Short mmCIF file of C-alpha atoms in Angstrom, two decimals:
data_model
loop_
_atom_site.label_atom_id
_atom_site.label_comp_id
_atom_site.label_asym_id
_atom_site.label_seq_id
_atom_site.Cartn_x
_atom_site.Cartn_y
_atom_site.Cartn_z
CA MET A 18 -6.95 308.09 112.03
CA ASN A 19 -10.26 309.94 112.04
CA GLU A 20 -12.78 308.73 109.49
CA SER A 21 -14.49 311.20 107.19
CA LYS A 22 -17.64 311.19 105.08
CA THR A 23 -18.75 313.05 101.96
CA ILE A 24 -22.13 314.52 102.88
CA ASN A 25 -24.88 315.46 100.42
CA LEU A 26 -26.21 318.65 101.93
CA GLU A 27 -29.85 319.69 102.24
CA SER A 28 -31.45 322.33 104.43
CA LEU A 29 -34.55 322.40 106.60
CA HIS A 30 -36.60 325.55 107.20
CA ARG A 31 -39.86 326.30 108.99
CA PHE A 32 -42.07 329.26 108.13
CA GLN A 33 -45.14 330.62 109.80
CA ILE A 34 -48.22 331.05 107.60
CA ASN A 35 -51.65 332.66 107.96
CA TYR A 36 -55.03 331.83 106.44
CA LEU A 37 -54.14 328.36 105.14
CA ASN A 38 -57.14 326.13 105.84
CA VAL A 39 -56.87 322.62 104.36
CA GLU A 40 -59.13 319.60 104.23
CA SER A 41 -57.91 316.79 106.49
CA ALA A 42 -56.95 314.52 103.57
CA LEU A 43 -54.13 316.97 102.73
CA LEU A 44 -52.45 316.87 106.14
CA GLY A 45 -48.96 315.43 105.76
CA MET A 46 -48.95 316.02 102.00
CA ARG A 47 -45.98 317.52 100.14
CA HIS A 48 -45.29 319.57 97.05
CA VAL A 49 -41.96 318.80 95.36
CA PHE A 50 -40.71 321.10 92.60
CA PRO A 51 -37.55 322.49 91.00
CA PHE A 52 -36.52 326.01 91.97
CA LYS A 53 -33.33 327.89 91.08
CA GLY A 54 -31.22 324.80 90.55
CA ALA A 55 -32.46 323.04 93.68
CA THR A 56 -35.26 320.63 94.55
CA VAL A 57 -37.69 322.12 97.04
CA THR A 58 -40.13 320.16 99.18
CA VAL A 59 -42.96 322.01 100.93
CA SER A 60 -44.74 319.89 103.57
CA LEU A 61 -47.94 320.34 105.53
CA PRO A 62 -48.13 319.24 109.19
CA ARG A 63 -49.29 315.69 109.85
CA LEU A 64 -52.70 314.86 111.26
CA GLU A 65 -51.25 313.87 114.63
CA SER A 66 -49.77 317.35 115.12
CA VAL A 67 -53.17 319.08 114.85
CA SER A 68 -54.33 320.59 118.14
CA ASP A 69 -57.94 320.82 119.34
CA ASN A 70 -57.20 324.08 121.15
CA PRO A 71 -57.40 327.16 118.86
CA ASP A 72 -55.58 329.29 121.46
CA GLU A 73 -52.53 327.03 121.57
CA PHE A 74 -49.73 327.82 119.13
CA CYS A 75 -48.96 324.64 117.24
CA ASP A 76 -48.24 323.41 113.73
CA ALA A 77 -51.99 323.32 113.01
CA HIS A 78 -55.31 323.36 114.82
CA ARG A 79 -58.64 321.95 113.77
CA SER A 80 -61.12 324.26 112.09
CA SER A 81 -63.97 321.79 111.60
CA TYR A 82 -64.76 318.29 112.86
CA ARG A 83 -67.54 315.81 113.50
CA GLU A 84 -68.29 313.52 116.43
CA GLU A 85 -68.32 309.79 115.69
CA ASN A 86 -68.66 307.10 118.37
CA GLY A 87 -67.48 309.55 121.00
CA LYS A 88 -64.43 310.59 118.99
CA SER A 89 -63.70 313.86 117.20
CA ILE A 90 -62.96 313.33 113.51
CA ILE A 91 -61.05 316.27 112.03
CA LEU A 92 -62.50 317.50 108.73
CA ALA A 93 -60.26 320.53 108.14
CA ALA A 94 -57.39 322.30 109.85
CA ASN A 95 -55.83 325.77 109.97
CA VAL A 96 -52.12 325.39 109.22
CA ASN A 97 -49.75 327.61 111.20
CA THR A 98 -46.32 326.35 110.13
CA ILE A 99 -44.89 325.07 106.87
CA ARG A 100 -41.80 322.90 106.52
CA VAL A 101 -39.51 323.64 103.56
CA GLU A 102 -36.57 321.46 102.53
CA VAL A 103 -34.00 322.53 99.95
CA LYS A 104 -31.79 319.93 98.31
CA GLY A 105 -29.07 321.12 95.94
CA ASP A 106 -25.97 319.57 94.46
CA LYS A 107 -23.56 320.69 97.19
CA THR A 108 -21.40 318.16 98.99
CA ILE A 109 -18.74 318.50 101.66
CA THR A 110 -16.32 316.05 103.25
CA LEU A 111 -16.26 316.25 107.05
CA PRO A 112 -15.07 314.10 109.95
CA LEU A 113 -17.64 311.32 110.54
CA GLU A 114 -17.81 312.26 114.23
CA VAL A 115 -19.53 315.54 113.26
CA LEU A 116 -22.75 313.59 112.66
CA ASN A 117 -22.75 312.39 116.26
CA ARG A 118 -22.33 315.84 117.78
CA ASP A 119 -24.69 318.72 118.52
CA PRO A 120 -24.95 320.83 115.30
CA TYR A 121 -23.63 323.83 117.23
CA SER A 122 -20.47 321.96 118.27
CA THR A 123 -18.21 323.03 115.43
CA GLU A 124 -14.76 322.39 116.88
CA LEU A 125 -14.26 319.34 114.63
CA ILE A 126 -14.92 321.33 111.44
CA PRO A 127 -11.87 322.96 109.79
CA GLU A 128 -12.05 326.75 109.38
CA ALA A 129 -12.09 326.59 105.58
CA ASP A 130 -15.07 324.21 105.70
CA LYS A 131 -16.87 326.47 108.18
CA THR A 132 -16.61 329.33 105.69
CA ARG A 133 -17.95 327.12 102.91
CA LEU A 134 -20.82 325.87 105.08
CA LYS A 135 -21.78 329.46 105.92
CA ASP A 136 -21.92 330.32 102.21
CA ILE A 137 -23.97 327.21 101.38
CA SER A 138 -26.39 327.81 104.24
CA ALA A 139 -26.90 331.46 103.27
CA ARG A 140 -27.70 330.43 99.71
CA ALA A 141 -30.05 327.67 100.89
CA ASP A 142 -31.85 330.11 103.18
CA GLN A 143 -32.34 332.55 100.30
CA ILE A 144 -33.69 329.80 98.04
CA ALA A 145 -36.05 328.56 100.77
CA ARG A 146 -37.50 332.02 101.39
CA GLU A 147 -38.00 332.75 97.69
CA ALA A 148 -39.41 329.26 97.04
CA PHE A 149 -41.84 329.69 99.94
CA GLU A 150 -43.14 332.97 98.50
CA TYR A 151 -43.38 331.39 95.04
CA TRP A 152 -45.30 328.44 96.51
CA ILE A 153 -47.72 330.80 98.24
CA SER A 154 -48.36 332.69 94.98
CA ILE A 155 -49.13 329.43 93.15
CA MET A 156 -51.42 328.26 95.97
CA ARG A 157 -53.38 331.53 95.87
CA TRP A 158 -53.76 331.21 92.12
CA ARG A 159 -54.63 327.53 91.80
CA CYS A 160 -56.81 327.42 94.93
CA ASN A 161 -58.51 330.73 94.04
CA ASN A 162 -57.83 332.11 97.50
CA HIS A 163 -56.03 335.46 97.75
CA ARG A 164 -55.87 335.25 101.56
CA ILE A 165 -53.31 332.42 101.80
CA GLY A 166 -50.14 333.66 103.47
CA ARG A 167 -51.28 337.26 103.91
CA PRO A 168 -50.61 339.18 107.14
CA LEU A 169 -53.37 338.92 109.72
CA LEU A 170 -56.15 341.46 109.57
CA HIS A 171 -56.46 343.47 112.76
CA GLY A 172 -58.79 346.33 113.48
CA PRO A 173 -57.84 349.23 115.77
CA ARG A 174 -57.24 348.15 119.38
CA VAL A 175 -60.02 349.11 121.78
CA LEU A 176 -58.46 350.36 125.02
CA TRP A 177 -61.69 350.93 126.93
CA GLN A 178 -65.44 350.59 126.60
CA ASN A 179 -66.87 352.87 123.92
CA SER A 180 -70.17 354.62 124.49
CA LEU A 181 -72.74 357.12 123.26
CA ARG A 182 -73.03 360.12 125.57
CA ASP A 183 -74.83 363.37 126.16
CA ALA A 184 -72.80 366.08 124.44
CA GLU A 185 -73.60 368.59 127.21
CA SER A 186 -73.15 366.60 130.41
CA LYS A 187 -70.73 364.09 128.87
CA ARG A 188 -72.63 361.30 130.67
CA SER A 189 -72.99 357.96 128.88
CA VAL A 190 -76.42 356.85 127.73
CA TRP A 191 -75.51 353.76 125.71
CA SER A 192 -72.68 351.22 125.53
CA ILE A 193 -71.13 350.59 122.12
CA THR A 194 -70.43 346.88 121.94
CA GLY A 195 -68.86 347.08 118.48
CA ASN A 196 -68.74 344.40 115.82
CA ILE A 197 -66.69 341.25 116.10
CA VAL A 198 -65.09 340.58 112.73
CA ILE A 199 -64.00 337.01 112.01
CA THR A 200 -61.85 336.63 108.91
CA ALA A 201 -62.52 333.28 107.25
CA THR A 202 -60.59 331.71 104.42
CA ARG A 203 -61.66 329.25 101.75
CA GLU A 204 -60.63 325.66 102.38
CA VAL A 205 -57.88 324.22 100.18
CA THR A 206 -59.17 321.04 98.54
CA THR A 207 -57.37 318.10 96.99
CA THR A 208 -58.20 319.49 93.54
CA GLY A 209 -56.55 322.84 94.28
CA TRP A 210 -53.55 321.10 95.86
CA ASP A 211 -53.06 318.87 92.79
CA GLN A 212 -53.41 321.81 90.38
CA ALA A 213 -50.78 323.68 92.40
CA GLN A 214 -48.41 320.70 92.11
CA THR A 215 -48.86 320.68 88.32
CA SER A 216 -47.99 324.38 88.11
CA LEU A 217 -45.06 324.07 90.52
CA GLN A 218 -43.58 321.14 88.63
CA ALA A 219 -43.90 323.08 85.36
CA CYS A 220 -42.27 326.15 86.98
CA GLU A 221 -45.24 328.27 85.91
CA GLU A 222 -45.43 331.91 86.89
CA VAL A 223 -48.69 333.37 88.14
CA PRO A 224 -50.15 335.67 85.45
CA VAL A 225 -49.67 339.32 86.38
CA HIS A 226 -53.38 340.09 86.05
CA ILE A 227 -54.14 337.39 88.65
CA LEU A 228 -51.54 338.83 91.06
CA LEU A 229 -53.11 342.27 90.69
CA LEU A 230 -56.63 340.94 91.25
CA ASP A 231 -55.45 339.21 94.43
CA ASP A 232 -53.83 342.46 95.61
CA ALA A 233 -57.09 344.29 94.92
CA ARG A 234 -59.02 341.77 97.03
CA GLU A 235 -56.50 342.13 99.84
CA ASN A 236 -56.67 345.93 99.76
CA LEU A 237 -60.46 345.71 99.90
CA SER A 238 -60.14 343.54 103.02
CA ARG A 239 -57.90 346.17 104.60
CA GLY A 240 -60.19 349.07 103.67
CA ASP A 241 -57.74 350.63 101.20
CA TYR A 242 -60.33 351.20 98.46
CA ARG A 243 -58.18 353.60 96.48
CA ARG A 244 -55.38 351.08 96.00
CA SER A 245 -57.90 348.32 95.31
CA ILE A 246 -59.41 350.28 92.42
CA ILE A 247 -56.00 351.12 90.95
CA ASP A 248 -54.97 347.44 91.13
CA LEU A 249 -58.20 346.39 89.43
CA ALA A 250 -57.82 348.86 86.57
CA VAL A 251 -54.23 347.80 85.94
CA ALA A 252 -55.26 344.11 86.13
CA CYS A 253 -57.94 344.62 83.47
CA GLU A 254 -55.60 346.61 81.25
CA VAL A 255 -52.78 344.06 81.51
CA PHE A 256 -55.21 341.23 80.78
CA MET A 257 -56.72 342.82 77.67
CA ARG A 258 -53.39 343.96 76.26
CA THR A 259 -51.91 340.48 76.84
CA LEU A 260 -54.75 338.74 75.00
CA VAL A 261 -54.38 341.04 72.01
CA LEU A 262 -50.59 341.25 71.84
CA ARG A 263 -50.04 337.50 71.99
CA THR A 264 -51.99 337.18 68.71
CA ILE A 265 -49.62 339.57 66.90
CA PRO A 266 -47.38 337.79 64.34
CA GLU A 267 -43.76 337.56 65.46
CA ASP A 268 -42.50 339.06 62.21
CA LEU A 269 -44.65 342.21 62.46
CA ASP A 270 -42.78 345.43 61.79
CA LYS A 271 -41.39 346.83 65.07
CA ASP A 272 -42.85 350.29 64.47
CA MET A 273 -46.29 348.79 63.87
CA LEU A 274 -45.98 346.72 67.05
CA ALA A 275 -44.94 349.78 69.05
CA MET A 276 -47.95 351.69 67.72
CA ILE A 277 -50.34 348.90 68.76
CA GLU A 278 -48.77 348.68 72.21
CA GLU A 279 -49.18 352.43 72.78
CA VAL A 280 -52.86 352.61 71.78
CA SER A 281 -55.21 353.59 74.64
CA ILE A 282 -56.99 350.86 76.57
CA HIS A 283 -60.32 352.09 75.23
CA GLN A 284 -59.26 351.03 71.73
CA TYR A 285 -58.46 347.58 73.07
CA MET A 286 -61.89 347.36 74.71
CA LYS A 287 -63.89 348.63 71.74
CA LYS A 288 -61.95 347.36 68.73
CA TYR A 289 -59.00 345.05 69.23
CA LEU A 290 -60.31 342.58 71.83
CA PRO A 291 -63.86 342.19 70.39
CA ASN A 292 -62.34 341.05 67.09
CA LEU A 293 -60.79 338.07 68.90
CA LEU A 294 -63.98 336.92 70.65
CA THR A 295 -66.94 334.80 69.66
CA GLU A 296 -70.33 336.46 69.20
CA ASP A 297 -71.34 335.64 72.77
CA GLY A 298 -67.98 336.86 74.02
CA GLN A 299 -68.40 340.16 72.20
CA SER A 300 -71.85 340.60 73.74
CA ASP A 301 -70.53 339.85 77.24
CA LEU A 302 -67.61 342.26 76.80
CA LYS A 303 -69.92 345.04 75.58
CA LYS A 304 -72.05 344.67 78.73
CA LEU A 305 -68.97 344.71 80.94
CA VAL A 306 -67.56 347.81 79.27
CA SER A 307 -70.76 349.84 79.46
CA GLY A 308 -71.78 348.59 82.89
CA HIS A 309 -68.48 348.57 84.75
CA LEU A 310 -65.16 348.89 82.91
CA ASN A 311 -65.68 352.42 81.56
CA SER A 312 -66.52 353.49 85.10
CA LEU A 313 -63.50 351.65 86.53
CA PHE A 314 -61.00 353.30 84.17
CA GLU A 315 -62.60 356.70 84.63
CA LEU A 316 -62.33 356.38 88.40
CA ARG A 317 -58.73 355.11 88.16
CA ASN A 318 -57.79 358.20 86.15
CA LYS A 319 -59.46 360.56 88.60
CA ILE A 320 -57.64 358.96 91.53
CA MET A 321 -54.25 358.98 89.85
CA HIS A 322 -54.39 362.28 87.96
CA MET A 323 -56.69 364.46 90.06
CA ALA A 324 -56.56 362.79 93.49
CA GLN A 325 -60.35 362.46 93.54
CA ASN A 326 -61.20 359.62 95.93
CA ASP A 327 -64.89 360.29 96.56
CA ARG A 328 -66.01 357.24 94.54
CA ALA A 329 -63.37 354.94 95.99
CA THR A 330 -65.93 353.08 98.10
CA ARG A 331 -66.33 349.51 99.31
CA GLU A 332 -69.41 349.09 97.13
CA ASN A 333 -67.53 350.12 93.98
CA CYS A 334 -64.60 347.85 94.85
CA VAL A 335 -66.90 344.84 95.25
CA ARG A 336 -68.62 345.67 91.96
CA PHE A 337 -65.36 346.11 90.07
CA ILE A 338 -63.83 342.93 91.52
CA GLN A 339 -66.77 340.93 90.20
CA ALA A 340 -66.50 342.65 86.81
CA THR A 341 -62.76 341.94 86.65
CA SER A 342 -63.29 338.25 87.44
CA THR A 343 -65.95 338.08 84.72
CA LEU A 344 -63.60 339.78 82.24
CA PHE A 345 -60.91 337.17 82.89
CA GLU A 346 -63.42 334.44 82.01
CA LEU A 347 -63.67 335.88 78.49
CA GLU A 348 -60.35 334.22 77.61
CA LYS A 349 -62.46 331.07 77.10
CA ALA A 350 -64.50 332.93 74.46
CA MET A 351 -61.59 333.66 72.13
CA THR A 352 -62.08 332.44 68.56
CA ASN A 353 -58.48 331.24 68.44
CA PRO A 354 -57.42 330.61 72.06
CA SER A 355 -53.74 330.41 72.93
CA THR A 356 -52.26 326.95 73.30
CA ASP A 357 -49.56 328.18 75.69
#
């Protein structure tokens, strides 16, 4: 009689990732956290899997190192693949011989169990993909690095040598070598990794204003200044409204609450938010409003309502990104900060 075994099922997934540069002490480390009724483990490649050759596709390759006694000591590595494990509460009883066979040899598995395994694997795959995206969002937030996990930045492909030429004879007078753009990413440290684990374990969601600021930074990197400015304006508005609205008493009349929610952002900047800040905070906000935020919201409105993009420039994006980051710091200057 064939023996059988009740198997506790878990799934293994591997995902490619861009712009994840970690200090060597983190290689082989894991984040374990609950996600949608399952336990998810996200693992970094081990030190021994790091390649010295940047042109070789591997789990990771070194990004910085030092020489010591004729040996290369890896200091940091660019991670290319992430391992994700999903462990739920699903079990299935199968013939014991299944564990000794190739996983694609399914002749020993009854048809009803095959159907169930397909359903479980589809659900596990969905959880893994969503958990991976959630993990990336937490890593960007807690490591203050919007680049983690983003698509690679590529400029237009050059098909031949570019040149300056005489407009009349069409003969070249100068070769255009072009600029080589290297996209770097901030190194993930042990501190950022540990802060990410704390947030993952607590099932925290990344604040919307942080997500929008990261999108603005990404759009700046890709030269989409119009979208960057729109993201920044919405990020600032969401942030200020959130700070004010979370101080509203829960028993406030619904009509009064609706009226406060519908007030223009300028009222939040000039009246509502200053009342919640310390003296220094009020002074800092006033400088931000007059120096940058009024200009940001004015430009956002022109882009969205009149399609005027002439001031959607790299310089303005850089300026507004700095102003937005400074605005977010004002949460520390609240007279009665949230304990959430």
